[in-house]
Amino acid sequence: MIEKNVSQGIISTYFSKLEKNLELDVAIVGGGPSGIVAAYYLAKAGKKVALFDRKISPGGGMWGGAMMFNQIVVQKEALDIIKEFDINYEQYNDDLFVMDSVESTSALLYKAVHAGATVFNCYSVEDVVFKDDKVSGVVVNWTPVLREGLHVDPLNIMAKCVVDGTGHDSEMCKTVARKNGIRLATDTGDVIGERSLDVVTGENEVVNGTKEIYPGLYVCGMAASAVSGTPRMGPIFGGMLLSGKKVAELILERQMAKD
Ligand code: 48F
């Protein structure tokens, strides 16, 4: 009966997908532009990578452009990434290029999944697995469970490393510092909090701040700015794309050295 087969097809393939992703090379928390770009480059390099986003539509702050004017701006340093994702662009001046934010966000997501990354939407990462003084996985629950405040335990997913791509809130870094009495690799040992807007410094520093912030925990995108206390940059997205690519490269170097 087709009615039963439709349900069975969804359930059996979904749970097989979940089971295959219980032990990962990389768990990415947050599907904003930086996290998605990281997922793409890691998957393309053959890593087993899953990305978790609490919303039904990953993409973070990229869909809305600026003030819901659905265009985004990228500086020329990041144009190669735009080309890699086959996104159409218009040259605005010598340094800046403009794209449709909906095309851009959907292209990032499509290419990441097509390259082999698995996206779990409606998953909130509420904690990490912290073993032998190292971040070793993520603790996930359904977003609706958390929103309703239901007393339901989460599931654990192991990973060789975890990427905090949660944006302005830098939730994973905050959680790891608060719960485990450790110092992050920042000036204060804690999440410093982002500074007010400065495009040039913000764009440079988001890439500089992309790093392993604690053993097993990497940070990219706005979360990297927030953790290290550097300025926000507003609706220019080159830094986010470059940060996602850089975190993937750092992880690949590290994992290749260990393998
Ligand atoms: O904030 P966000 O878009 O991340 P980003 O890659 O990009 C920032 C820009 O969009 C923009 C900017 C540009 O220049 O300043 O703000 O740093 O996306 C973060 C994603 O993380 C998800 C959230 O739903 C969003 O899609 N997220 C946040 N916390 C969690 C989470 C969590 N605990 N579990 C799962 N997903």
CSV table of C-alpha atoms and ligand atoms in Angstrom, one decimal:
chain,number,residue,atom,x,y,z
A,1,MET,CA,0.0,0.0,0.0
A,2,ILE,CA,1.5,3.3,-1.1
A,3,GLU,CA,0.2,5.1,2.1
A,4,LYS,CA,2.2,2.8,4.3
A,5,ASN,CA,5.3,2.8,2.0
A,6,VAL,CA,5.5,6.6,2.0
A,7,SER,CA,5.8,6.6,5.8
A,8,GLN,CA,8.1,3.6,5.9
A,9,GLY,CA,10.4,5.1,3.3
A,10,ILE,CA,10.8,8.2,5.3
A,11,ILE,CA,11.2,6.5,8.7
A,12,SER,CA,13.7,3.8,7.6
A,13,THR,CA,15.9,6.1,5.5
A,14,TYR,CA,15.8,8.9,8.2
A,15,PHE,CA,16.9,6.6,11.0
A,16,SER,CA,19.6,5.0,8.8
A,17,LYS,CA,20.9,8.6,8.1
A,18,LEU,CA,20.8,9.4,11.8
A,19,GLU,CA,22.6,6.2,12.7
A,20,LYS,CA,25.3,6.7,10.1
A,21,ASN,CA,26.0,10.1,11.7
A,22,LEU,CA,26.4,9.1,15.4
A,23,GLU,CA,30.2,9.2,15.0
A,24,LEU,CA,31.6,12.1,12.9
A,25,ASP,CA,34.8,13.6,11.9
A,26,VAL,CA,33.3,17.0,12.4
A,27,ALA,CA,30.0,18.2,13.9
A,28,ILE,CA,29.1,21.8,12.9
A,29,VAL,CA,26.8,23.7,15.2
A,30,GLY,CA,24.9,26.4,13.3
A,31,GLY,CA,24.0,26.6,9.6
A,32,GLY,CA,24.8,30.2,8.9
A,33,PRO,CA,27.0,31.0,5.9
A,34,SER,CA,30.3,30.3,7.8
A,35,GLY,CA,29.1,26.9,9.0
A,36,ILE,CA,27.7,25.8,5.7
A,37,VAL,CA,30.9,26.8,3.8
A,38,ALA,CA,32.9,24.8,6.4
A,39,ALA,CA,30.6,21.8,5.8
A,40,TYR,CA,31.1,22.0,2.1
A,41,TYR,CA,34.9,22.1,2.1
A,42,LEU,CA,35.1,19.3,4.7
A,43,ALA,CA,32.7,17.1,2.9
A,44,LYS,CA,34.4,17.8,-0.4
A,45,ALA,CA,37.7,16.6,1.2
A,46,GLY,CA,36.0,13.3,2.2
A,47,LYS,CA,35.3,14.1,5.9
A,48,LYS,CA,32.2,12.7,7.6
A,49,VAL,CA,30.5,16.0,8.5
A,50,ALA,CA,27.1,16.8,9.8
A,51,LEU,CA,25.6,20.3,10.4
A,52,PHE,CA,22.9,20.9,13.0
A,53,ASP,CA,20.7,23.9,12.9
A,54,ARG,CA,17.9,24.7,15.3
A,55,LYS,CA,15.7,26.3,12.7
A,56,ILE,CA,13.7,24.5,10.0
A,57,SER,CA,15.5,26.5,7.4
A,58,PRO,CA,19.3,26.7,7.9
A,59,GLY,CA,21.0,29.7,6.4
A,60,GLY,CA,21.1,31.9,9.5
A,61,GLY,CA,21.3,35.6,8.7
A,62,MET,CA,22.0,35.3,5.0
A,63,TRP,CA,18.5,34.9,3.7
A,64,GLY,CA,17.4,38.4,4.8
A,65,GLY,CA,20.2,40.5,3.3
A,66,ALA,CA,20.1,43.8,5.2
A,67,MET,CA,16.9,45.0,6.7
A,68,MET,CA,15.1,42.4,4.5
A,69,PHE,CA,16.5,44.0,1.3
A,70,ASN,CA,17.5,40.6,0.0
A,71,GLN,CA,20.9,41.4,-1.6
A,72,ILE,CA,24.2,40.7,0.0
A,73,VAL,CA,27.7,42.2,-0.6
A,74,VAL,CA,31.0,40.4,-0.8
A,75,GLN,CA,34.4,41.9,-1.2
A,76,LYS,CA,36.8,40.7,-3.9
A,77,GLU,CA,38.9,38.6,-1.6
A,78,ALA,CA,36.0,36.2,-1.2
A,79,LEU,CA,34.9,36.1,-4.9
A,80,ASP,CA,36.6,32.8,-5.6
A,81,ILE,CA,34.2,31.2,-3.0
A,82,ILE,CA,31.2,32.7,-4.7
A,83,LYS,CA,32.5,31.2,-8.0
A,84,GLU,CA,33.1,27.9,-6.4
A,85,PHE,CA,29.4,27.8,-5.4
A,86,ASP,CA,28.2,28.9,-8.9
A,87,ILE,CA,26.4,32.0,-7.5
A,88,ASN,CA,25.5,34.7,-10.0
A,89,TYR,CA,27.0,38.1,-9.1
A,90,GLU,CA,27.1,41.7,-10.2
A,91,GLN,CA,30.2,43.9,-9.9
A,92,TYR,CA,29.3,47.0,-7.9
A,93,ASN,CA,32.7,48.8,-7.9
A,94,ASP,CA,36.4,47.9,-7.9
A,95,ASP,CA,36.1,46.0,-4.6
A,96,LEU,CA,32.5,45.0,-4.0
A,97,PHE,CA,30.2,42.4,-5.6
A,98,VAL,CA,26.5,42.0,-5.0
A,99,MET,CA,24.4,38.8,-5.1
A,100,ASP,CA,20.8,37.8,-4.5
A,101,SER,CA,20.7,36.5,-0.9
A,102,VAL,CA,18.1,33.8,-1.6
A,103,GLU,CA,20.2,32.4,-4.5
A,104,SER,CA,23.3,32.6,-2.4
A,105,THR,CA,22.0,30.9,0.7
A,106,SER,CA,20.3,28.1,-1.3
A,107,ALA,CA,23.4,27.6,-3.3
A,108,LEU,CA,25.6,27.2,-0.2
A,109,LEU,CA,23.1,24.7,1.2
A,110,TYR,CA,22.7,22.7,-2.0
A,111,LYS,CA,26.4,22.4,-2.7
A,112,ALA,CA,27.2,21.4,0.9
A,113,VAL,CA,24.7,18.6,0.9
A,114,HIS,CA,25.6,17.6,-2.6
A,115,ALA,CA,29.3,17.3,-1.6
A,116,GLY,CA,28.3,14.8,1.1
A,117,ALA,CA,27.5,16.9,4.3
A,118,THR,CA,24.4,15.9,6.2
A,119,VAL,CA,22.2,18.6,7.5
A,120,PHE,CA,20.0,18.0,10.5
A,121,ASN,CA,17.5,20.9,10.8
A,122,CYS,CA,15.2,21.5,13.8
A,123,TYR,CA,18.1,20.1,16.0
A,124,SER,CA,19.2,22.3,18.8
A,125,VAL,CA,22.6,21.6,20.2
A,126,GLU,CA,22.2,22.1,23.9
A,127,ASP,CA,25.6,20.9,25.2
A,128,VAL,CA,28.8,19.2,24.1
A,129,VAL,CA,30.3,15.9,25.1
A,130,PHE,CA,33.4,16.8,27.2
A,131,LYS,CA,35.7,13.9,27.8
A,132,ASP,CA,39.4,13.7,28.9
A,133,ASP,CA,39.5,17.5,28.9
A,134,LYS,CA,38.5,17.7,25.2
A,135,VAL,CA,35.3,18.6,23.3
A,136,SER,CA,34.3,15.2,21.8
A,137,GLY,CA,30.8,15.6,20.4
A,138,VAL,CA,27.4,17.3,20.7
A,139,VAL,CA,24.3,16.8,22.7
A,140,VAL,CA,21.2,17.4,20.6
A,141,ASN,CA,17.5,17.7,21.1
A,142,TRP,CA,14.5,18.6,19.0
A,143,THR,CA,14.1,22.4,18.9
A,144,PRO,CA,10.3,22.0,19.7
A,145,VAL,CA,11.1,20.0,22.8
A,146,LEU,CA,13.3,22.8,24.1
A,147,ARG,CA,10.8,25.5,23.1
A,148,GLU,CA,8.0,23.7,24.9
A,149,GLY,CA,10.2,23.2,27.9
A,150,LEU,CA,9.5,19.4,27.9
A,151,HIS,CA,11.5,17.3,30.2
A,152,VAL,CA,12.9,15.0,27.5
A,153,ASP,CA,16.5,13.9,27.5
A,154,PRO,CA,18.7,14.6,24.4
A,155,LEU,CA,20.9,12.3,22.2
A,156,ASN,CA,24.7,12.2,22.1
A,157,ILE,CA,26.6,12.4,18.8
A,158,MET,CA,30.4,11.8,19.0
A,159,ALA,CA,32.8,13.9,16.8
A,160,LYS,CA,36.6,14.2,16.5
A,161,CYS,CA,35.9,17.9,16.7
A,162,VAL,CA,33.1,20.4,16.9
A,163,VAL,CA,32.7,23.8,15.2
A,164,ASP,CA,30.9,26.6,16.9
A,165,GLY,CA,29.1,28.4,14.0
A,166,THR,CA,26.2,29.7,16.1
A,167,GLY,CA,26.7,33.3,15.2
A,168,HIS,CA,26.4,36.3,17.6
A,169,ASP,CA,25.6,34.1,20.6
A,170,SER,CA,28.7,31.8,20.4
A,171,GLU,CA,26.6,29.3,22.3
A,172,MET,CA,29.0,26.4,22.3
A,173,CYS,CA,32.0,28.4,23.5
A,174,LYS,CA,29.8,29.9,26.3
A,175,THR,CA,28.6,26.5,27.3
A,176,VAL,CA,32.0,24.9,27.3
A,177,ALA,CA,33.5,27.7,29.4
A,178,ARG,CA,30.6,28.0,31.8
A,179,LYS,CA,30.2,24.3,32.5
A,180,ASN,CA,33.7,23.0,32.7
A,181,GLY,CA,35.7,25.6,34.5
A,182,ILE,CA,38.2,25.8,31.6
A,183,ARG,CA,39.9,28.8,29.8
A,184,LEU,CA,39.2,29.4,26.2
A,185,ALA,CA,42.1,30.7,23.9
A,186,THR,CA,41.0,34.3,24.4
A,187,ASP,CA,42.6,37.3,26.3
A,188,THR,CA,40.2,36.7,29.2
A,189,GLY,CA,39.9,32.9,29.0
A,190,ASP,CA,36.1,33.5,28.4
A,191,VAL,CA,33.8,34.8,25.7
A,192,ILE,CA,34.6,38.5,25.5
A,193,GLY,CA,31.6,39.6,23.4
A,194,GLU,CA,31.4,41.3,20.1
A,195,ARG,CA,32.2,45.0,19.7
A,196,SER,CA,30.2,47.7,17.7
A,197,LEU,CA,30.4,47.8,14.0
A,198,ASP,CA,33.6,48.5,12.0
A,199,VAL,CA,33.6,46.8,8.6
A,200,VAL,CA,37.3,46.6,7.8
A,201,THR,CA,38.5,45.5,11.2
A,202,GLY,CA,35.5,43.3,11.7
A,203,GLU,CA,36.1,41.5,8.3
A,204,ASN,CA,39.8,41.0,9.0
A,205,GLU,CA,39.4,39.9,12.6
A,206,VAL,CA,36.6,37.4,11.9
A,207,VAL,CA,39.1,35.5,9.8
A,208,ASN,CA,42.0,36.0,12.3
A,209,GLY,CA,39.8,34.8,15.1
A,210,THR,CA,38.8,31.6,13.3
A,211,LYS,CA,40.7,28.9,15.3
A,212,GLU,CA,40.7,26.1,17.7
A,213,ILE,CA,39.5,27.9,20.8
A,214,TYR,CA,39.8,24.8,23.1
A,215,PRO,CA,40.9,21.3,22.3
A,216,GLY,CA,38.3,19.8,20.0
A,217,LEU,CA,36.3,23.0,19.7
A,218,TYR,CA,36.8,25.4,16.7
A,219,VAL,CA,35.0,28.6,16.2
A,220,CYS,CA,34.0,30.4,12.9
A,221,GLY,CA,31.8,33.3,11.7
A,222,MET,CA,30.2,35.8,14.0
A,223,ALA,CA,30.8,33.4,16.9
A,224,ALA,CA,34.6,33.9,16.3
A,225,SER,CA,34.1,37.7,16.5
A,226,ALA,CA,32.0,37.4,19.7
A,227,VAL,CA,34.4,35.1,21.4
A,228,SER,CA,37.5,37.2,20.7
A,229,GLY,CA,35.8,40.6,21.2
A,230,THR,CA,36.2,42.0,17.7
A,231,PRO,CA,33.8,44.3,15.8
A,232,ARG,CA,30.7,43.2,14.0
A,233,MET,CA,30.7,44.1,10.3
A,234,GLY,CA,27.0,44.1,9.1
A,235,PRO,CA,25.7,42.8,5.8
A,236,ILE,CA,29.0,42.2,4.1
A,237,PHE,CA,29.5,38.4,3.9
A,238,GLY,CA,33.1,37.8,2.5
A,239,GLY,CA,34.5,37.4,6.0
A,240,MET,CA,31.9,34.7,6.9
A,241,LEU,CA,32.7,32.8,3.7
A,242,LEU,CA,36.5,33.1,4.3
A,243,SER,CA,36.1,32.1,7.9
A,244,GLY,CA,34.1,28.9,7.0
A,245,LYS,CA,36.8,28.0,4.5
A,246,LYS,CA,39.6,28.7,7.0
A,247,VAL,CA,38.0,26.5,9.7
A,248,ALA,CA,37.7,23.7,7.3
A,249,GLU,CA,41.4,24.0,6.3
A,250,LEU,CA,42.5,24.1,9.9
A,251,ILE,CA,40.6,21.0,10.7
A,252,LEU,CA,41.8,19.2,7.6
A,253,GLU,CA,45.5,20.0,8.4
A,254,ARG,CA,45.0,18.8,12.0
A,255,GLN,CA,43.1,15.6,11.1
A,256,MET,CA,45.5,14.8,8.3
A,257,ALA,CA,48.5,15.1,10.7
A,258,LYS,CA,46.8,12.7,13.1
A,259,ASP,CA,45.6,10.1,10.6
B,1,48F,O1,24.3,34.0,12.6
B,1,48F,P1,24.5,33.1,11.5
B,1,48F,O2,24.0,33.5,10.1
B,1,48F,O3,26.0,32.6,11.5
B,1,48F,P2,27.3,33.1,10.8
B,1,48F,O4,27.8,32.1,9.8
B,1,48F,O5,26.9,34.4,9.9
B,1,48F,C1,26.6,35.6,10.4
B,1,48F,C2,25.9,36.4,9.4
B,1,48F,O6,24.7,35.8,9.0
B,1,48F,C3,25.5,37.8,9.9
B,1,48F,C4,26.6,38.8,9.9
B,1,48F,C5,27.3,39.0,8.5
B,1,48F,O7,28.2,39.4,8.2
B,1,48F,O8,27.0,39.4,10.8
B,1,48F,O9,24.9,37.8,11.1
B,1,48F,O10,28.2,33.6,11.9
B,1,48F,O11,23.8,31.7,11.7
B,1,48F,C6,23.9,31.0,12.9
B,1,48F,C7,23.0,29.7,12.9
B,1,48F,O12,23.2,29.0,14.0
B,1,48F,C8,22.0,28.4,14.4
B,1,48F,C9,20.9,29.5,14.1
B,1,48F,O13,19.7,28.9,14.0
B,1,48F,C10,21.5,30.1,12.8
B,1,48F,O14,20.9,29.5,11.7
B,1,48F,N1,22.1,28.1,15.9
B,1,48F,C11,22.4,29.0,16.9
B,1,48F,N2,22.6,28.3,18.0
B,1,48F,C12,22.3,27.0,17.8
B,1,48F,C13,22.0,26.9,16.4
B,1,48F,C14,22.3,25.8,18.6
B,1,48F,N3,22.5,25.8,19.9
B,1,48F,N4,22.0,24.6,18.0
B,1,48F,C15,21.7,24.6,16.6
B,1,48F,N5,21.7,25.7,15.8
